[in-house]
Amino acid sequence: MSNPTPVPPQQFYASSSRSKQPKPPTTPATPPRGPLALDPSLVANGTPISLKTSNAFPHSSGHPVTVPAQREMAADLHMKSVGPMEVEQFLKKFLPFRSDHAMPPPLPLQPVTAVANSMELKSPSGNSSADPLTLRAGLDQPKKACGFNFDDVSAASTESLMYDPFVQTCRKITSKLDFVDSSDHGDPECKLGGTGLKPDVIVYAPHSGRTRESDFSRIEMHIEFKHDSHDDPFQDPRNAGPAKRPLQSFENTNSQMAIDTYGQITSYASAQMCRQFRTHCFSVLVAGNHARLFRWDHAGVVATVAFDHVSSPHLFVNFFRRYAQASDAVRGRDQTVRNATLEEQRAAEEHLGHSDRYFAIEVAVPFTDPVTKETIAVRTLIVAAPRYSTHSLLGRSTRGMVAFDMTSKQKVFLKDTWRIDSPEFAQEGETYKILQAAKVKNIARFIGACDVSDAEGVAHATLTQVYARMPWACETDYVIGYRHYRLMLDTVGVPIWTFESSYQLISAVWDAIEGHKDAYEAGILHRDISVGNILIGPDGRGLLIDWDFAKGVTELSMPGRRRERTGTWQFCSAAMLLYPGTHRHVLADDLESFVYVVSWLALRYCRHNLSATTLGNVLYDNFDQGVRQQGKDRGGSGKAATLNRGEFTPPAFFDIEPLDYLLPTLFTTFSVRYDKALSEASFRANKFAKARPDPTRIVHDVDRERRAMRLERIESHEWILYEGRFVLSDTGSWPLDDRAEAQPFVAQEPAAGKRPSNRERAKNPAKRSRYENSLSLDDAGGRWPTTS
C-alpha cells in the first residue's frame, strides 16, 4: 500500500510493502554484478567519493534498523577517532575551571600512573582477559580521600544494575547536573529504524525544561554502560609513554560487540548535535571496571585513555564538577543561538507556521534599511527547532532552514553548515557572487554569508584534527578540520520530490540543467548534482542549489585537493564510483548525474508496473551497491550495466508516455562512456588490421560513427536540453494531475564480508595488503571499513 503523500527524505525508505520486512542493506555492502570497462579517456586524477551515512541514507533503498544504522555511523568515524589522551590533559584542555565561579575546588590533578602491561583485566563476571588493555589508573591515593566511590557499579552482576548506583553517586558529586536513568525510555523524536534512541543514562541541566526521560533536544551528555570491558570500542596501546605509535590502531575491531558499542555512542552524539545548536558535545562510556571520556565534533572524536573508576573515582568527580561549572560555550552550546522571545515567536508563527519551539539565530550578514539607509551589522533570524535526521556527525552536517528575518521582515532560506577549514577551498558565498554577476538562471538569489564566531570573536572550528597530530595519538586517517558557516538566500523553495505532476518534475529538472549550463559557461562546475540539491521555487521553476563542491572549469584538470569528498553516492556518475581517485570530474559526470536524478524520482514517485520486490532490486543495483576496496568506496557497475542496456528492467509508466521515451533515450546516449565493445582501442586494432575482406567492417564503421555522435552529445548541454524540452513541448501527452506518490518496494539484505581483525593485521601486515588487493567489485563486503 503506497503512501498517498510525499515524505521527507529521511523517511523515504520505510518500505510500505505488506510482505515481511527484511533487514536493510548496510550501504554499500551488496556486491555489484561485475565491473564494466571505462573509456580510458575518462581516467585522470580526481577526488574519490566517500559514502557517508548523511549522504547515503536519505536516498538509499535500504530502511535502517537500529544496529545496522548505528554501524553505518561508526563506519563514518572509522580512523577519525583520536586517542588515547591522558584524562588530566583532557580535563585541562576541554573543561578548564573558571576562577570566578563559586564552587568547591576540584580534587588535585596529578600525573597518571600507567598500569603495567602485565596487568590482568577482569570483567565484572570475574573472567580474566588473555589480551588485557593497558589501563592508566589515577592517583595512588586512598579512595576515601576523594569522598566518593563507584564500587557498586563495578560489582553489579548485570549491566542494568550498574545504572542506579552510578546515578546516585553522581547526584552526590554535584547538584548542578541532573542524572536520569533513561535506559527504558526512547526519545520518540529521535527514531532510528523505528525505535527511539535511549542512552543508559542522560545528564541534563537542572532546569532544562525536559518533559520526558529521553529528550535529545535538551540533553547535556549521554553515558553508556557495558558490563564487559571487552565491549569497549577502543584499545590503548600496550607500550607506555608518549612516543608516536603510527602503526597502532586505537579502534577495537576485533569484536563485533565493540564495533556495535562504537555505533551506539556515535548515534547518540549525532542525535544530540542534530537536535541542538552545538559546536561539540561530551559523553562517557563505562565498560566493566574502566571508563573513558569523549569530546565529539564534526571532525571526529577525541577519547581518553581507559581509567579504573573504582581505584580512581576522583577522575569522574573532577570531570562532572568541571562540567557543572563550565560555561555553555565550553560545554559546546552555540552562543549565537538563543530561545526566541515572545514577540519573535509570534512573528514566526505568522510567517513560518506552528512549531513547539523557536530559536533566534544571529547571522553577521549586514542589512541596509532602504528608507533610512541605516546599516545593521548582525541580523536576527527566527527558525523552528531542528528535527532529527540520520545525518552523520562527521563533515558538513548541513541544515537547511526556512527562517523569518526580524531585520528585513521577510522569509529567507538559511543554510547552516561546516565548511572545510582551508584557504584552498572557495566559500560557497563567493561562488554565488560569481554566479549572480554572470546572471545565471534558475539559482536562488544570494543575500550573504559569514563564518560564525562567538561574542569574543573566537571562530567556531573543530579541534579533533589538531589533536590527531599529537605525539600520543594512535594512527588515524587524515582528519579534516571544519569551520562553522552560514549562508542566506532570499528564495524559499520546496523539495523536488513534492512535485505536483510528472510534467512539473521534468520541467524543474530541466530548469536546473539550464542553470547548470549558464554556470558552466561562467566558469563554474557544480559537481554535486542530486535530488536534494534541486528545489521547486515559488513560481514553479526548478532551482539548482548547494554549490559547496563547485570548482572552476579551469581547475578541473588539476589533481584533487582532498583525499575524499562526500558527494551524494546514489547520483554520482558510474565513472566516479568505478574509479575513485583516478577519474577526473568533468561536465559529462554532472550531466550523467541529472539522468540518475530523473530516473530515481520517476521510480520512487511515479506510478509504474514494477513490483515491490523488483523495484527494491532495481533501486539497490543502480543506486546503492558498492564495496570498500583498497581503502576506497567503489561502486557504479550496476549503473554502467543499466546504461549499456539503455534502460532499467524496463518499467512502463502508467499514462506517462514521455517518460517511457525519455529515460531509455538518455541511458542509451550516456552508455557510450562505458561501452567496452566499442572502445577506441578496438577501433585502432580494426583500422590497422591486415587488408582482407571483412563483412563486419561496415558494422564497425557505423558503430564508430554512432559512438562519436553520442560522445559529442554528452560533452555539452545542448542535446540533453533539447530532449527534455522536446518531451515537455508535447503537453497533451502528459497527465494533468499525477502528483508525487511514494511507490512501495522491498529492500535487499546484503551479505556481510569478513574483514581482518586488528590482531590479524598487526601480526601480518602483508596479509592485510593481500586481502585488500584481492578484493574485486564482485566481492561482498560489510560497511565497516578496513584501513589501507
PDB file of C-alpha atoms in Angstrom, residues 63-189:
ATOM      1  CA  HIS A  63      15.474   1.298   5.528  1.00  0.00           C
ATOM      2  CA  PRO A  64      17.824   1.445   8.545  1.00  0.00           C
ATOM      3  CA  VAL A  65      17.145  -0.560  11.652  1.00  0.00           C
ATOM      4  CA  THR A  66      18.917   0.298  14.841  1.00  0.00           C
ATOM      5  CA  VAL A  67      22.051  -1.842  14.845  1.00  0.00           C
ATOM      6  CA  PRO A  68      22.948  -1.651  11.110  1.00  0.00           C
ATOM      7  CA  ALA A  69      22.265   2.070  11.019  1.00  0.00           C
ATOM      8  CA  GLN A  70      24.448   2.641  14.073  1.00  0.00           C
ATOM      9  CA  ARG A  71      27.208   0.598  12.467  1.00  0.00           C
ATOM     10  CA  GLU A  72      26.994   2.891   9.463  1.00  0.00           C
ATOM     11  CA  MET A  73      27.551   5.912  11.715  1.00  0.00           C
ATOM     12  CA  ALA A  74      30.512   4.231  13.385  1.00  0.00           C
ATOM     13  CA  ALA A  75      31.952   3.426   9.950  1.00  0.00           C
ATOM     14  CA  ASP A  76      31.816   7.117   9.075  1.00  0.00           C
ATOM     15  CA  LEU A  77      34.139   7.827  12.010  1.00  0.00           C
ATOM     16  CA  HIS A  78      36.484   4.916  11.323  1.00  0.00           C
ATOM     17  CA  MET A  79      40.074   6.141  11.705  1.00  0.00           C
ATOM     18  CA  LYS A  80      38.752   9.564  12.728  1.00  0.00           C
ATOM     19  CA  SER A  81      38.894   8.697  16.445  1.00  0.00           C
ATOM     20  CA  VAL A  82      41.833  10.316  18.232  1.00  0.00           C
ATOM     21  CA  GLY A  83      43.349   8.871  21.372  1.00  0.00           C
ATOM     22  CA  PRO A  84      44.274   7.849  23.923  1.00  0.00           C
ATOM     23  CA  MET A  85      44.508  11.278  25.580  1.00  0.00           C
ATOM     24  CA  GLU A  86      45.500  11.420  29.232  1.00  0.00           C
ATOM     25  CA  VAL A  87      42.495  12.183  31.445  1.00  0.00           C
ATOM     26  CA  GLU A  88      44.183  15.080  33.212  1.00  0.00           C
ATOM     27  CA  GLN A  89      45.142  16.682  29.906  1.00  0.00           C
ATOM     28  CA  PHE A  90      41.622  16.158  28.594  1.00  0.00           C
ATOM     29  CA  LEU A  91      40.125  17.948  31.600  1.00  0.00           C
ATOM     30  CA  LYS A  92      42.563  20.846  31.484  1.00  0.00           C
ATOM     31  CA  LYS A  93      42.201  21.421  27.743  1.00  0.00           C
ATOM     32  CA  PHE A  94      38.472  20.931  27.307  1.00  0.00           C
ATOM     33  CA  LEU A  95      36.965  21.703  30.726  1.00  0.00           C
ATOM     34  CA  PRO A  96      39.140  24.319  32.462  1.00  0.00           C
ATOM     35  CA  PHE A  97      37.919  25.685  35.772  1.00  0.00           C
ATOM     36  CA  ARG A  98      36.609  29.246  35.871  1.00  0.00           C
ATOM     37  CA  SER A  99      38.306  31.200  38.649  1.00  0.00           C
ATOM     38  CA  ASP A 100      35.279  33.438  39.134  1.00  0.00           C
ATOM     39  CA  HIS A 101      32.866  30.593  39.746  1.00  0.00           C
ATOM     40  CA  ALA A 102      31.909  29.949  43.360  1.00  0.00           C
ATOM     41  CA  MET A 103      32.345  26.201  43.693  1.00  0.00           C
ATOM     42  CA  PRO A 104      34.332  23.861  45.870  1.00  0.00           C
ATOM     43  CA  PRO A 105      37.832  23.492  44.437  1.00  0.00           C
ATOM     44  CA  PRO A 106      38.458  20.421  42.317  1.00  0.00           C
ATOM     45  CA  LEU A 107      40.384  17.466  43.549  1.00  0.00           C
ATOM     46  CA  PRO A 108      44.095  17.800  42.808  1.00  0.00           C
ATOM     47  CA  LEU A 109      45.240  16.543  39.439  1.00  0.00           C
ATOM     48  CA  GLN A 110      48.474  14.633  39.487  1.00  0.00           C
ATOM     49  CA  PRO A 111      50.256  12.705  36.752  1.00  0.00           C
ATOM     50  CA  VAL A 112      48.506   9.484  35.849  1.00  0.00           C
ATOM     51  CA  THR A 113      50.368   6.317  36.708  1.00  0.00           C
ATOM     52  CA  ALA A 114      50.363   3.742  33.948  1.00  0.00           C
ATOM     53  CA  VAL A 115      49.393   0.244  34.916  1.00  0.00           C
ATOM     54  CA  ALA A 116      51.948  -2.353  33.916  1.00  0.00           C
ATOM     55  CA  ASN A 117      51.362  -4.159  30.667  1.00  0.00           C
ATOM     56  CA  SER A 118      51.046  -7.379  32.588  1.00  0.00           C
ATOM     57  CA  MET A 119      48.024  -6.048  34.485  1.00  0.00           C
ATOM     58  CA  GLU A 120      45.207  -8.540  34.220  1.00  0.00           C
ATOM     59  CA  LEU A 121      41.920  -7.040  33.087  1.00  0.00           C
ATOM     60  CA  LYS A 122      38.843  -8.693  34.519  1.00  0.00           C
ATOM     61  CA  SER A 123      35.235  -8.276  33.578  1.00  0.00           C
ATOM     62  CA  PRO A 124      32.662  -7.906  36.376  1.00  0.00           C
ATOM     63  CA  SER A 125      31.940 -11.600  35.987  1.00  0.00           C
ATOM     64  CA  GLY A 126      35.482 -12.319  37.140  1.00  0.00           C
ATOM     65  CA  ASN A 127      36.790 -13.757  33.885  1.00  0.00           C
ATOM     66  CA  SER A 128      40.377 -12.846  33.151  1.00  0.00           C
ATOM     67  CA  SER A 129      41.337 -11.457  29.795  1.00  0.00           C
ATOM     68  CA  ALA A 130      44.026 -13.144  27.761  1.00  0.00           C
ATOM     69  CA  ASP A 131      44.544  -9.877  25.884  1.00  0.00           C
ATOM     70  CA  PRO A 132      44.487  -7.175  28.593  1.00  0.00           C
ATOM     71  CA  LEU A 133      44.131  -3.494  27.854  1.00  0.00           C
ATOM     72  CA  THR A 134      46.751  -1.139  29.158  1.00  0.00           C
ATOM     73  CA  LEU A 135      44.910   0.967  31.705  1.00  0.00           C
ATOM     74  CA  ARG A 136      46.161   4.058  33.427  1.00  0.00           C
ATOM     75  CA  ALA A 137      44.860   4.287  36.941  1.00  0.00           C
ATOM     76  CA  GLY A 138      44.658   7.630  38.635  1.00  0.00           C
ATOM     77  CA  LEU A 139      46.289   8.799  41.815  1.00  0.00           C
ATOM     78  CA  ASP A 140      47.761   6.261  44.163  1.00  0.00           C
ATOM     79  CA  GLN A 141      45.708   7.880  46.906  1.00  0.00           C
ATOM     80  CA  PRO A 142      43.108   6.126  49.065  1.00  0.00           C
ATOM     81  CA  LYS A 143      39.621   6.204  47.653  1.00  0.00           C
ATOM     82  CA  LYS A 144      38.324   7.808  50.821  1.00  0.00           C
ATOM     83  CA  ALA A 145      40.415  10.912  50.069  1.00  0.00           C
ATOM     84  CA  CYS A 146      38.025  11.562  47.199  1.00  0.00           C
ATOM     85  CA  GLY A 147      34.921  11.032  49.329  1.00  0.00           C
ATOM     86  CA  PHE A 148      33.077   9.091  46.621  1.00  0.00           C
ATOM     87  CA  ASN A 149      33.307   5.612  45.158  1.00  0.00           C
ATOM     88  CA  PHE A 150      31.861   3.591  42.329  1.00  0.00           C
ATOM     89  CA  ASP A 151      32.399   0.161  43.851  1.00  0.00           C
ATOM     90  CA  ASP A 152      28.747  -0.839  43.451  1.00  0.00           C
ATOM     91  CA  VAL A 153      28.886  -0.032  39.761  1.00  0.00           C
ATOM     92  CA  SER A 154      31.770  -2.390  39.128  1.00  0.00           C
ATOM     93  CA  ALA A 155      30.303  -5.070  41.389  1.00  0.00           C
ATOM     94  CA  ALA A 156      26.934  -5.141  39.590  1.00  0.00           C
ATOM     95  CA  SER A 157      26.083  -8.576  38.177  1.00  0.00           C
ATOM     96  CA  THR A 158      24.331  -7.201  35.093  1.00  0.00           C
ATOM     97  CA  GLU A 159      24.553  -4.058  33.039  1.00  0.00           C
ATOM     98  CA  SER A 160      21.136  -2.799  34.098  1.00  0.00           C
ATOM     99  CA  LEU A 161      22.213  -2.932  37.750  1.00  0.00           C
ATOM    100  CA  MET A 162      25.093  -0.561  37.016  1.00  0.00           C
ATOM    101  CA  TYR A 163      22.871   2.435  36.246  1.00  0.00           C
ATOM    102  CA  ASP A 164      21.304   3.260  39.590  1.00  0.00           C
ATOM    103  CA  PRO A 165      24.446   3.190  41.807  1.00  0.00           C
ATOM    104  CA  PHE A 166      26.242   5.344  39.243  1.00  0.00           C
ATOM    105  CA  VAL A 167      23.384   7.854  39.130  1.00  0.00           C
ATOM    106  CA  GLN A 168      23.111   8.006  42.918  1.00  0.00           C
ATOM    107  CA  THR A 169      26.838   8.620  43.340  1.00  0.00           C
ATOM    108  CA  CYS A 170      26.921  11.309  40.644  1.00  0.00           C
ATOM    109  CA  ARG A 171      23.988  13.131  42.237  1.00  0.00           C
ATOM    110  CA  LYS A 172      26.086  13.406  45.394  1.00  0.00           C
ATOM    111  CA  ILE A 173      29.054  14.757  43.447  1.00  0.00           C
ATOM    112  CA  THR A 174      27.129  17.787  42.151  1.00  0.00           C
ATOM    113  CA  SER A 175      23.624  19.146  42.380  1.00  0.00           C
ATOM    114  CA  LYS A 176      24.210  21.325  39.321  1.00  0.00           C
ATOM    115  CA  LEU A 177      23.563  18.420  36.945  1.00  0.00           C
ATOM    116  CA  ASP A 178      20.504  16.190  36.684  1.00  0.00           C
ATOM    117  CA  PHE A 179      21.376  12.493  36.169  1.00  0.00           C
ATOM    118  CA  VAL A 180      18.494  10.387  34.794  1.00  0.00           C
ATOM    119  CA  ASP A 181      18.213   6.659  34.148  1.00  0.00           C
ATOM    120  CA  SER A 182      16.818   6.682  30.591  1.00  0.00           C
ATOM    121  CA  SER A 183      17.546   3.082  29.648  1.00  0.00           C
ATOM    122  CA  ASP A 184      13.855   2.155  29.277  1.00  0.00           C
ATOM    123  CA  HIS A 185      12.692   5.384  27.653  1.00  0.00           C
ATOM    124  CA  GLY A 186      13.417   6.030  23.975  1.00  0.00           C
ATOM    125  CA  ASP A 187      13.155   9.528  22.557  1.00  0.00           C
ATOM    126  CA  PRO A 188      10.109   9.495  20.235  1.00  0.00           C
ATOM    127  CA  GLU A 189      11.595  12.412  18.276  1.00  0.00           C
TER     128      GLU A 189
END
